[in-house]
């Protein structure tokens, strides 16, 4: 009897996948990518494990190759990797490779392998062994790599704005080769960035003495000269400001002395912001003086601040626009209904006339201006005796 065939056609036999392929087929896409990332050829991020917390053998073997060979070969390998990173402007990685190259050059030479020696101490030459190195030629090549790594690391530090480190790398370069133009140029740029203009000028001058037509050094020389001119202008303006301020202070002191107005400072000076004792003409001691004045209302713990109280003003002139006070619900404060008191040099109180000009009050010699501020107590007449008694009790007078 004939066997019936399926509607979909005859069934085809499928071959089994190799074990490795079967394992991949059973893995997710993420698992496959993670496994590939542990292979040095496919790495996109550094994974130093085997996926289970162990050592990545392939990666460790690859890293070990970087330290195979002579010191020059190891350093040259790192230098080339540094150059590749620098071309991509990967300054951190480039700097790291140059540093590794320098470290490799400073490492002590490898000790001979005991297996390569016989009992008499004569090295056995095997097939494939390299001939002995020309030590002088090797030192020359090492010096060339070291010079290149220092001057290139100076560039990395320059790009990262590590200016002092860049200057140090340039100095190391020039100790190896006093004629390295790049070292002079990069040192000059770093010194200019730090406003170390004499050093920048020196580096530029030395470089141009070796290569007078160097365009980069000529451009740097122009920038240094421009910066020097700018800083000299800034310094000149600063000196002029200081000289002017000193002259104004001296003129103000002369004006106060001529009016017999005494001043003093304390350790608890208040912040008056831009308010201060000023002359209308800062360089003319005979011009009008103005004072910051604080009007205190001790009975109510309130105050008013007058930033510029002219020496020719009277207290009444200011009270007329300040009154009525918004918080004076009992209407106790009026120009004619208050008295004004100031503290004397001895710590007591003196009553001052509301219609007397300020320069006469301050020039009486009985009071002073403390911390650049004139203090006046404004008290309702009905409370004057109580205020005086309280102040006497507080001062002990």
mmCIF file of C-alpha atoms in Angstrom:
data_model
loop_
_atom_site.group_PDB
_atom_site.id
_atom_site.type_symbol
_atom_site.label_atom_id
_atom_site.label_comp_id
_atom_site.label_asym_id
_atom_site.label_seq_id
_atom_site.Cartn_x
_atom_site.Cartn_y
_atom_site.Cartn_z
ATOM 1 C CA UNK A 1 0.000 0.000 0.000
ATOM 2 C CA UNK A 2 1.358 3.338 -1.029
ATOM 3 C CA UNK A 3 2.227 5.842 1.739
ATOM 4 C CA UNK A 4 0.195 9.067 1.657
ATOM 5 C CA UNK A 5 2.107 12.255 1.156
ATOM 6 C CA UNK A 6 1.572 15.467 3.158
ATOM 7 C CA UNK A 7 -0.294 18.385 1.602
ATOM 8 C CA UNK A 8 2.824 20.486 2.071
ATOM 9 C CA UNK A 9 5.023 18.147 0.159
ATOM 10 C CA UNK A 10 7.443 15.480 1.321
ATOM 11 C CA UNK A 11 9.263 16.003 4.672
ATOM 12 C CA UNK A 12 12.968 16.847 4.310
ATOM 13 C CA UNK A 13 15.520 15.635 6.853
ATOM 14 C CA UNK A 14 17.578 18.400 8.580
ATOM 15 C CA UNK A 15 21.215 17.991 9.644
ATOM 16 C CA UNK A 16 22.152 18.643 13.284
ATOM 17 C CA UNK A 17 24.084 21.908 13.969
ATOM 18 C CA UNK A 18 27.673 21.661 15.265
ATOM 19 C CA UNK A 19 27.797 21.938 19.102
ATOM 20 C CA UNK A 20 29.274 25.473 19.012
ATOM 21 C CA UNK A 21 26.628 26.704 16.570
ATOM 22 C CA UNK A 22 23.871 25.043 18.548
ATOM 23 C CA UNK A 23 25.039 26.879 21.657
ATOM 24 C CA UNK A 24 24.982 30.233 19.803
ATOM 25 C CA UNK A 25 21.531 29.511 18.372
ATOM 26 C CA UNK A 26 20.207 29.007 21.879
ATOM 27 C CA UNK A 27 21.652 32.381 23.049
ATOM 28 C CA UNK A 28 19.911 35.756 22.879
ATOM 29 C CA UNK A 29 21.250 38.608 20.746
ATOM 30 C CA UNK A 30 22.397 40.486 23.883
ATOM 31 C CA UNK A 31 24.255 37.393 25.111
ATOM 32 C CA UNK A 32 26.019 37.013 21.753
ATOM 33 C CA UNK A 33 27.101 40.680 21.741
ATOM 34 C CA UNK A 34 28.327 40.401 25.349
ATOM 35 C CA UNK A 35 30.394 37.350 24.429
ATOM 36 C CA UNK A 36 31.868 39.101 21.374
ATOM 37 C CA UNK A 37 32.768 42.131 23.477
ATOM 38 C CA UNK A 38 35.112 39.915 25.519
ATOM 39 C CA UNK A 39 37.079 39.140 22.357
ATOM 40 C CA UNK A 40 39.808 41.794 21.774
ATOM 41 C CA UNK A 41 39.053 41.996 18.031
ATOM 42 C CA UNK A 42 35.386 42.930 18.575
ATOM 43 C CA UNK A 43 35.625 44.960 21.778
ATOM 44 C CA UNK A 44 33.640 48.196 21.946
ATOM 45 C CA UNK A 45 34.020 48.559 25.719
ATOM 46 C CA UNK A 46 36.718 47.141 27.963
ATOM 47 C CA UNK A 47 35.608 43.852 29.535
ATOM 48 C CA UNK A 48 38.452 42.239 31.452
ATOM 49 C CA UNK A 49 36.416 39.221 32.631
ATOM 50 C CA UNK A 50 35.452 35.941 31.050
ATOM 51 C CA UNK A 51 31.794 36.632 31.705
ATOM 52 C CA UNK A 52 31.805 34.750 34.988
ATOM 53 C CA UNK A 53 34.126 36.922 37.029
ATOM 54 C CA UNK A 54 37.285 35.140 35.923
ATOM 55 C CA UNK A 55 40.229 36.428 33.894
ATOM 56 C CA UNK A 56 39.826 37.261 30.203
ATOM 57 C CA UNK A 57 42.699 35.129 28.905
ATOM 58 C CA UNK A 58 42.625 36.505 25.359
ATOM 59 C CA UNK A 59 42.741 40.096 26.541
ATOM 60 C CA UNK A 60 45.526 39.432 29.062
ATOM 61 C CA UNK A 61 47.586 37.736 26.351
ATOM 62 C CA UNK A 62 47.087 40.709 24.039
ATOM 63 C CA UNK A 63 48.079 43.147 26.795
ATOM 64 C CA UNK A 64 51.206 41.106 27.547
ATOM 65 C CA UNK A 65 52.287 41.456 23.913
ATOM 66 C CA UNK A 66 52.553 45.189 24.436
ATOM 67 C CA UNK A 67 55.489 44.552 26.791
ATOM 68 C CA UNK A 68 57.338 42.099 24.562
ATOM 69 C CA UNK A 69 60.582 43.225 22.968
ATOM 70 C CA UNK A 70 63.296 45.754 23.797
ATOM 71 C CA UNK A 71 62.589 48.911 25.742
ATOM 72 C CA UNK A 72 62.683 50.857 22.492
ATOM 73 C CA UNK A 73 60.201 48.486 20.801
ATOM 74 C CA UNK A 74 57.803 48.618 23.742
ATOM 75 C CA UNK A 75 58.013 52.414 23.968
ATOM 76 C CA UNK A 76 57.658 52.835 20.202
ATOM 77 C CA UNK A 77 54.511 50.692 20.241
ATOM 78 C CA UNK A 78 52.957 52.894 22.924
ATOM 79 C CA UNK A 79 54.065 56.051 21.110
ATOM 80 C CA UNK A 80 52.351 54.967 17.904
ATOM 81 C CA UNK A 81 49.145 54.174 19.804
ATOM 82 C CA UNK A 82 49.394 57.602 21.433
ATOM 83 C CA UNK A 83 49.765 59.226 18.015
ATOM 84 C CA UNK A 84 46.656 57.444 16.745
ATOM 85 C CA UNK A 85 44.640 58.737 19.713
ATOM 86 C CA UNK A 86 46.055 62.244 19.275
ATOM 87 C CA UNK A 87 44.993 62.282 15.628
ATOM 88 C CA UNK A 88 41.458 61.521 16.838
ATOM 89 C CA UNK A 89 41.818 64.230 19.524
ATOM 90 C CA UNK A 90 41.430 61.623 22.268
ATOM 91 C CA UNK A 91 43.763 63.552 24.529
ATOM 92 C CA UNK A 92 43.287 61.507 27.716
ATOM 93 C CA UNK A 93 44.087 58.213 25.976
ATOM 94 C CA UNK A 94 46.952 59.734 24.016
ATOM 95 C CA UNK A 95 48.492 61.136 27.186
ATOM 96 C CA UNK A 96 48.188 57.726 28.852
ATOM 97 C CA UNK A 97 50.006 55.975 26.010
ATOM 98 C CA UNK A 98 52.819 58.546 25.966
ATOM 99 C CA UNK A 99 53.200 58.150 29.731
ATOM 100 C CA UNK A 100 53.421 54.365 29.332
ATOM 101 C CA UNK A 101 56.088 54.790 26.667
ATOM 102 C CA UNK A 102 58.162 57.025 28.948
ATOM 103 C CA UNK A 103 57.736 54.603 31.841
ATOM 104 C CA UNK A 104 58.866 51.704 29.616
ATOM 105 C CA UNK A 105 62.049 53.603 28.705
ATOM 106 C CA UNK A 106 62.850 54.230 32.349
ATOM 107 C CA UNK A 107 62.254 50.595 33.371
ATOM 108 C CA UNK A 108 65.346 48.554 34.244
ATOM 109 C CA UNK A 109 66.546 46.119 31.553
ATOM 110 C CA UNK A 110 65.130 42.601 31.707
ATOM 111 C CA UNK A 111 67.141 40.004 33.599
ATOM 112 C CA UNK A 112 68.424 37.147 31.373
ATOM 113 C CA UNK A 113 66.331 33.979 31.470
ATOM 114 C CA UNK A 114 68.254 31.246 33.447
ATOM 115 C CA UNK A 115 67.043 28.669 30.938
ATOM 116 C CA UNK A 116 69.065 30.434 28.244
ATOM 117 C CA UNK A 117 72.352 29.851 30.098
ATOM 118 C CA UNK A 118 74.472 26.738 30.615
ATOM 119 C CA UNK A 119 76.433 25.866 33.674
ATOM 120 C CA UNK A 120 79.568 27.732 32.560
ATOM 121 C CA UNK A 121 77.507 30.934 32.166
ATOM 122 C CA UNK A 122 77.731 30.961 28.356
ATOM 123 C CA UNK A 123 74.409 31.804 26.664
ATOM 124 C CA UNK A 124 73.143 29.151 24.287
ATOM 125 C CA UNK A 125 72.251 30.627 20.899
ATOM 126 C CA UNK A 126 69.183 28.904 19.575
ATOM 127 C CA UNK A 127 67.617 29.059 16.147
ATOM 128 C CA UNK A 128 65.568 32.223 15.815
ATOM 129 C CA UNK A 129 67.491 34.139 18.530
ATOM 130 C CA UNK A 130 68.093 37.797 17.736
ATOM 131 C CA UNK A 131 71.699 38.993 17.429
ATOM 132 C CA UNK A 132 73.047 41.176 20.204
ATOM 133 C CA UNK A 133 71.808 44.754 20.095
ATOM 134 C CA UNK A 134 73.978 47.694 19.216
ATOM 135 C CA UNK A 135 73.691 49.446 22.590
ATOM 136 C CA UNK A 136 74.678 52.859 21.250
ATOM 137 C CA UNK A 137 72.131 52.667 18.436
ATOM 138 C CA UNK A 138 69.495 51.419 20.906
ATOM 139 C CA UNK A 139 70.145 54.365 23.250
ATOM 140 C CA UNK A 140 69.874 56.755 20.309
ATOM 141 C CA UNK A 141 66.503 55.313 19.298
ATOM 142 C CA UNK A 142 65.272 55.333 22.890
ATOM 143 C CA UNK A 143 66.207 58.995 23.232
ATOM 144 C CA UNK A 144 64.304 59.800 20.042
ATOM 145 C CA UNK A 145 61.148 58.062 21.269
ATOM 146 C CA UNK A 146 61.424 59.684 24.693
ATOM 147 C CA UNK A 147 61.780 63.153 23.148
ATOM 148 C CA UNK A 148 58.753 62.573 20.901
ATOM 149 C CA UNK A 149 56.639 61.280 23.786
ATOM 150 C CA UNK A 150 57.456 64.233 26.052
ATOM 151 C CA UNK A 151 56.724 66.853 23.395
ATOM 152 C CA UNK A 152 53.516 65.069 22.339
ATOM 153 C CA UNK A 153 52.376 64.665 25.931
ATOM 154 C CA UNK A 154 52.964 68.410 26.275
ATOM 155 C CA UNK A 155 50.412 68.872 23.493
ATOM 156 C CA UNK A 156 47.912 66.637 25.311
ATOM 157 C CA UNK A 157 48.348 68.647 28.502
ATOM 158 C CA UNK A 158 48.004 71.851 26.512
ATOM 159 C CA UNK A 159 44.698 70.694 25.018
ATOM 160 C CA UNK A 160 43.482 69.671 28.484
ATOM 161 C CA UNK A 161 44.552 73.082 29.862
ATOM 162 C CA UNK A 162 47.091 71.438 32.188
ATOM 163 C CA UNK A 163 49.478 74.276 31.433
ATOM 164 C CA UNK A 164 52.042 73.668 34.182
ATOM 165 C CA UNK A 165 52.317 69.980 33.247
ATOM 166 C CA UNK A 166 52.749 71.012 29.619
ATOM 167 C CA UNK A 167 55.605 73.338 30.570
ATOM 168 C CA UNK A 168 57.280 70.526 32.531
ATOM 169 C CA UNK A 169 57.013 68.147 29.552
ATOM 170 C CA UNK A 170 58.511 70.797 27.270
ATOM 171 C CA UNK A 171 61.397 71.248 29.721
ATOM 172 C CA UNK A 172 62.000 67.467 29.687
ATOM 173 C CA UNK A 173 61.961 67.556 25.881
ATOM 174 C CA UNK A 174 64.518 70.351 25.749
ATOM 175 C CA UNK A 175 66.822 68.537 28.165
ATOM 176 C CA UNK A 176 66.915 65.733 25.606
ATOM 177 C CA UNK A 177 67.087 68.039 22.577
ATOM 178 C CA UNK A 178 67.729 71.773 23.159
ATOM 179 C CA UNK A 179 66.741 72.452 19.532
ATOM 180 C CA UNK A 180 63.204 71.053 19.598
ATOM 181 C CA UNK A 181 61.090 73.839 18.059
ATOM 182 C CA UNK A 182 57.778 72.256 19.065
ATOM 183 C CA UNK A 183 58.852 72.286 22.711
ATOM 184 C CA UNK A 184 59.644 76.004 22.574
ATOM 185 C CA UNK A 185 56.347 76.736 20.829
ATOM 186 C CA UNK A 186 54.172 74.666 23.198
ATOM 187 C CA UNK A 187 56.000 75.976 26.249
ATOM 188 C CA UNK A 188 55.389 79.524 24.991
ATOM 189 C CA UNK A 189 51.655 78.870 24.552
ATOM 190 C CA UNK A 190 51.354 77.372 28.049
ATOM 191 C CA UNK A 191 53.261 80.269 29.634
ATOM 192 C CA UNK A 192 51.077 82.770 27.760
ATOM 193 C CA UNK A 193 47.939 81.029 29.053
ATOM 194 C CA UNK A 194 49.273 81.469 32.604
ATOM 195 C CA UNK A 195 50.257 85.109 31.916
ATOM 196 C CA UNK A 196 53.894 84.204 32.543
ATOM 197 C CA UNK A 197 54.907 86.623 29.822
ATOM 198 C CA UNK A 198 58.691 86.809 30.471
ATOM 199 C CA UNK A 199 58.887 83.014 30.240
ATOM 200 C CA UNK A 200 56.648 82.956 27.164
ATOM 201 C CA UNK A 201 58.811 85.618 25.499
ATOM 202 C CA UNK A 202 61.993 83.697 26.341
ATOM 203 C CA UNK A 203 60.625 80.451 24.846
ATOM 204 C CA UNK A 204 59.502 82.254 21.709
ATOM 205 C CA UNK A 205 62.818 84.096 21.302
ATOM 206 C CA UNK A 206 64.855 80.908 21.706
ATOM 207 C CA UNK A 207 62.686 79.093 19.184
ATOM 208 C CA UNK A 208 62.994 81.894 16.636
ATOM 209 C CA UNK A 209 66.761 81.969 17.082
ATOM 210 C CA UNK A 210 66.744 78.379 15.799
ATOM 211 C CA UNK A 211 64.089 78.910 13.116
ATOM 212 C CA UNK A 212 63.690 82.639 12.342
ATOM 213 C CA UNK A 213 60.992 82.069 9.716
ATOM 214 C CA UNK A 214 58.772 79.815 11.829
ATOM 215 C CA UNK A 215 55.224 81.083 11.204
ATOM 216 C CA UNK A 216 53.756 79.612 14.378
ATOM 217 C CA UNK A 217 56.406 81.186 16.582
ATOM 218 C CA UNK A 218 56.010 84.546 14.845
ATOM 219 C CA UNK A 219 52.255 84.425 15.449
ATOM 220 C CA UNK A 220 52.857 83.508 19.081
ATOM 221 C CA UNK A 221 55.294 86.396 19.432
ATOM 222 C CA UNK A 222 52.570 88.791 18.221
ATOM 223 C CA UNK A 223 50.060 87.363 20.707
ATOM 224 C CA UNK A 224 52.536 87.724 23.570
ATOM 225 C CA UNK A 225 53.212 91.358 22.647
ATOM 226 C CA UNK A 226 49.468 92.068 22.432
ATOM 227 C CA UNK A 227 48.815 90.441 25.802
ATOM 228 C CA UNK A 228 51.700 92.384 27.345
ATOM 229 C CA UNK A 229 50.258 95.667 26.062
ATOM 230 C CA UNK A 230 46.819 94.769 27.428
ATOM 231 C CA UNK A 231 48.131 93.784 30.879
ATOM 232 C CA UNK A 232 50.261 96.916 31.072
ATOM 233 C CA UNK A 233 47.131 98.959 30.361
ATOM 234 C CA UNK A 234 45.201 97.093 33.060
ATOM 235 C CA UNK A 235 48.011 97.633 35.553
ATOM 236 C CA UNK A 236 48.255 101.321 34.673
ATOM 237 C CA UNK A 237 44.492 101.759 35.164
ATOM 238 C CA UNK A 238 44.703 99.950 38.511
ATOM 239 C CA UNK A 239 47.516 102.191 39.726
ATOM 240 C CA UNK A 240 45.611 105.270 38.610
ATOM 241 C CA UNK A 241 42.492 104.112 40.473
ATOM 242 C CA UNK A 242 44.493 103.441 43.613
ATOM 243 C CA UNK A 243 46.249 106.797 43.394
ATOM 244 C CA UNK A 244 42.946 108.579 42.838
ATOM 245 C CA UNK A 245 41.305 106.734 45.741
ATOM 246 C CA UNK A 246 44.242 107.583 48.011
ATOM 247 C CA UNK A 247 44.046 111.240 46.966
ATOM 248 C CA UNK A 248 40.305 111.299 47.612
ATOM 249 C CA UNK A 249 40.749 109.741 51.047
ATOM 250 C CA UNK A 250 43.385 112.331 51.915
ATOM 251 C CA UNK A 251 41.133 115.165 50.696
ATOM 252 C CA UNK A 252 38.177 113.814 52.704
ATOM 253 C CA UNK A 253 40.339 113.558 55.807
ATOM 254 C CA UNK A 254 41.458 117.160 55.314
ATOM 255 C CA UNK A 255 37.837 118.293 54.897
ATOM 256 C CA UNK A 256 36.713 116.555 58.105
ATOM 257 C CA UNK A 257 39.662 117.933 60.053
ATOM 258 C CA UNK A 258 38.990 121.460 58.808
ATOM 259 C CA UNK A 259 35.388 121.177 60.084
ATOM 260 C CA UNK A 260 36.476 119.648 63.412
ATOM 261 C CA UNK A 261 34.422 116.504 62.701
ATOM 262 C CA UNK A 262 35.738 113.453 64.539
ATOM 263 C CA UNK A 263 35.445 109.906 63.195
ATOM 264 C CA UNK A 264 36.188 106.439 64.521
ATOM 265 C CA UNK A 265 35.755 102.818 63.458
ATOM 266 C CA UNK A 266 34.725 99.688 65.345
ATOM 267 C CA UNK A 267 35.008 95.968 64.724
ATOM 268 C CA UNK A 268 31.238 95.733 64.102
ATOM 269 C CA UNK A 269 30.977 98.186 61.228
ATOM 270 C CA UNK A 270 27.588 97.937 59.466
ATOM 271 C CA UNK A 271 27.255 97.253 55.744
ATOM 272 C CA UNK A 272 26.298 100.591 54.189
ATOM 273 C CA UNK A 273 26.562 99.266 50.620
ATOM 274 C CA UNK A 274 27.405 102.292 48.437
ATOM 275 C CA UNK A 275 26.567 104.893 51.098
ATOM 276 C CA UNK A 276 29.570 106.751 52.541
ATOM 277 C CA UNK A 277 30.837 110.150 53.652
ATOM 278 C CA UNK A 278 31.445 112.026 50.403
ATOM 279 C CA UNK A 279 32.593 115.375 49.097
ATOM 280 C CA UNK A 280 30.639 116.864 46.221
ATOM 281 C CA UNK A 281 34.009 117.273 44.498
ATOM 282 C CA UNK A 282 36.196 114.429 45.820
ATOM 283 C CA UNK A 283 39.373 116.466 45.276
ATOM 284 C CA UNK A 284 38.094 119.762 46.755
ATOM 285 C CA UNK A 285 38.015 119.796 50.593
ATOM 286 C CA UNK A 286 35.882 122.951 50.574
ATOM 287 C CA UNK A 287 33.033 121.353 48.581
ATOM 288 C CA UNK A 288 29.853 120.160 50.302
ATOM 289 C CA UNK A 289 30.021 117.086 52.523
ATOM 290 C CA UNK A 290 27.233 114.511 52.731
ATOM 291 C CA UNK A 291 26.832 111.825 55.403
ATOM 292 C CA UNK A 292 24.858 108.582 55.715
ATOM 293 C CA UNK A 293 22.436 109.147 58.632
ATOM 294 C CA UNK A 294 20.289 106.619 60.441
ATOM 295 C CA UNK A 295 17.250 107.925 62.322
ATOM 296 C CA UNK A 296 16.463 105.546 65.179
ATOM 297 C CA UNK A 297 13.082 105.320 66.891
ATOM 298 C CA UNK A 298 14.092 103.416 70.055
ATOM 299 C CA UNK A 299 10.613 103.428 71.606
ATOM 300 C CA UNK A 300 9.331 101.316 68.708
ATOM 301 C CA UNK A 301 12.522 99.558 67.480
ATOM 302 C CA UNK A 302 12.166 101.159 64.054
ATOM 303 C CA UNK A 303 14.518 103.215 61.883
ATOM 304 C CA UNK A 304 14.910 105.234 58.684
ATOM 305 C CA UNK A 305 18.065 105.543 56.600
ATOM 306 C CA UNK A 306 19.135 108.697 54.754
ATOM 307 C CA UNK A 307 21.996 107.857 52.360
ATOM 308 C CA UNK A 308 23.100 111.442 51.656
ATOM 309 C CA UNK A 309 22.407 113.949 54.428
ATOM 310 C CA UNK A 310 24.072 117.266 53.433
ATOM 311 C CA UNK A 311 26.131 119.107 56.013
ATOM 312 C CA UNK A 312 23.935 122.155 55.337
ATOM 313 C CA UNK A 313 20.682 120.269 55.937
ATOM 314 C CA UNK A 314 18.757 120.416 59.195
ATOM 315 C CA UNK A 315 17.053 117.473 60.856
ATOM 316 C CA UNK A 316 13.652 119.105 60.348
ATOM 317 C CA UNK A 317 14.131 119.157 56.572
ATOM 318 C CA UNK A 318 14.332 115.379 56.509
ATOM 319 C CA UNK A 319 11.681 114.717 59.149
ATOM 320 C CA UNK A 320 9.189 116.741 57.093
ATOM 321 C CA UNK A 321 9.198 114.230 54.222
ATOM 322 C CA UNK A 322 9.686 111.161 56.418
ATOM 323 C CA UNK A 323 6.698 111.875 58.678
ATOM 324 C CA UNK A 324 4.021 110.628 59.098
ATOM 325 C CA UNK A 325 5.394 107.170 59.870
ATOM 326 C CA UNK A 326 3.302 104.251 58.545
ATOM 327 C CA UNK A 327 3.586 102.302 61.781
ATOM 328 C CA UNK A 328 2.795 105.317 64.083
ATOM 329 C CA UNK A 329 -0.802 104.333 64.888
ATOM 330 C CA UNK A 330 -0.889 106.617 67.966
ATOM 331 C CA UNK A 331 0.301 109.621 65.938
ATOM 332 C CA UNK A 332 3.111 110.386 68.389
ATOM 333 C CA UNK A 333 5.670 111.395 65.756
ATOM 334 C CA UNK A 334 5.507 114.874 64.263
ATOM 335 C CA UNK A 335 8.222 117.398 63.486
ATOM 336 C CA UNK A 336 7.247 119.587 66.432
ATOM 337 C CA UNK A 337 6.356 116.671 68.724
ATOM 338 C CA UNK A 338 9.739 114.905 68.838
ATOM 339 C CA UNK A 339 13.190 115.501 70.269
ATOM 340 C CA UNK A 340 16.497 114.314 68.804
ATOM 341 C CA UNK A 341 19.403 112.937 70.809
ATOM 342 C CA UNK A 342 22.931 111.866 69.819
ATOM 343 C CA UNK A 343 25.500 109.935 71.812
ATOM 344 C CA UNK A 344 28.475 111.951 73.072
ATOM 345 C CA UNK A 345 32.134 111.029 73.009
ATOM 346 C CA UNK A 346 31.912 110.094 76.702
ATOM 347 C CA UNK A 347 28.945 107.768 76.204
ATOM 348 C CA UNK A 348 26.287 110.165 77.365
ATOM 349 C CA UNK A 349 23.457 111.845 75.435
ATOM 350 C CA UNK A 350 23.100 115.341 74.073
ATOM 351 C CA UNK A 351 19.944 116.938 72.742
ATOM 352 C CA UNK A 352 20.377 118.480 69.285
ATOM 353 C CA UNK A 353 18.290 121.181 67.699
ATOM 354 C CA UNK A 354 16.143 120.081 64.782
ATOM 355 C CA UNK A 355 16.802 123.354 62.941
ATOM 356 C CA UNK A 356 20.593 123.376 63.392
ATOM 357 C CA UNK A 357 22.640 122.455 60.326
ATOM 358 C CA UNK A 358 24.439 119.140 60.493
ATOM 359 C CA UNK A 359 27.979 120.539 60.139
ATOM 360 C CA UNK A 360 27.473 122.592 63.324
ATOM 361 C CA UNK A 361 26.248 119.558 65.275
ATOM 362 C CA UNK A 362 29.141 117.375 64.117
ATOM 363 C CA UNK A 363 31.697 120.183 64.430
ATOM 364 C CA UNK A 364 30.776 120.867 68.064
ATOM 365 C CA UNK A 365 33.419 118.405 69.203
ATOM 366 C CA UNK A 366 30.937 116.636 71.495
ATOM 367 C CA UNK A 367 30.034 113.721 69.204
ATOM 368 C CA UNK A 368 31.624 111.742 66.395
ATOM 369 C CA UNK A 369 30.793 109.808 63.254
ATOM 370 C CA UNK A 370 31.152 106.080 63.959
ATOM 371 C CA UNK A 371 31.921 103.659 61.125
ATOM 372 C CA UNK A 372 31.030 106.335 58.580
ATOM 373 C CA UNK A 373 27.473 106.641 59.931
ATOM 374 C CA UNK A 374 25.717 109.406 61.877
ATOM 375 C CA UNK A 375 23.250 108.010 64.429
ATOM 376 C CA UNK A 376 20.311 110.083 65.721
ATOM 377 C CA UNK A 377 17.627 109.000 68.189
ATOM 378 C CA UNK A 378 14.191 110.455 67.491
ATOM 379 C CA UNK A 379 11.927 110.308 70.569
ATOM 380 C CA UNK A 380 8.397 111.675 71.181
ATOM 381 C CA UNK A 381 8.545 114.470 73.756
ATOM 382 C CA UNK A 382 6.180 112.538 75.991
ATOM 383 C CA UNK A 383 8.695 109.689 76.270
ATOM 384 C CA UNK A 384 11.921 111.744 76.382
ATOM 385 C CA UNK A 385 12.485 111.502 80.160
ATOM 386 C CA UNK A 386 11.915 107.761 80.143
ATOM 387 C CA UNK A 387 14.340 107.350 77.210
ATOM 388 C CA UNK A 388 17.087 109.369 78.938
ATOM 389 C CA UNK A 389 16.644 107.455 82.214
ATOM 390 C CA UNK A 390 16.825 104.108 80.409
ATOM 391 C CA UNK A 391 19.998 105.085 78.545
ATOM 392 C CA UNK A 392 21.671 106.322 81.746
ATOM 393 C CA UNK A 393 20.847 102.999 83.387
ATOM 394 C CA UNK A 394 22.258 101.067 80.453
ATOM 395 C CA UNK A 395 25.482 103.088 80.278
ATOM 396 C CA UNK A 396 25.970 103.290 84.046
ATOM 397 C CA UNK A 397 26.226 107.106 83.955
#
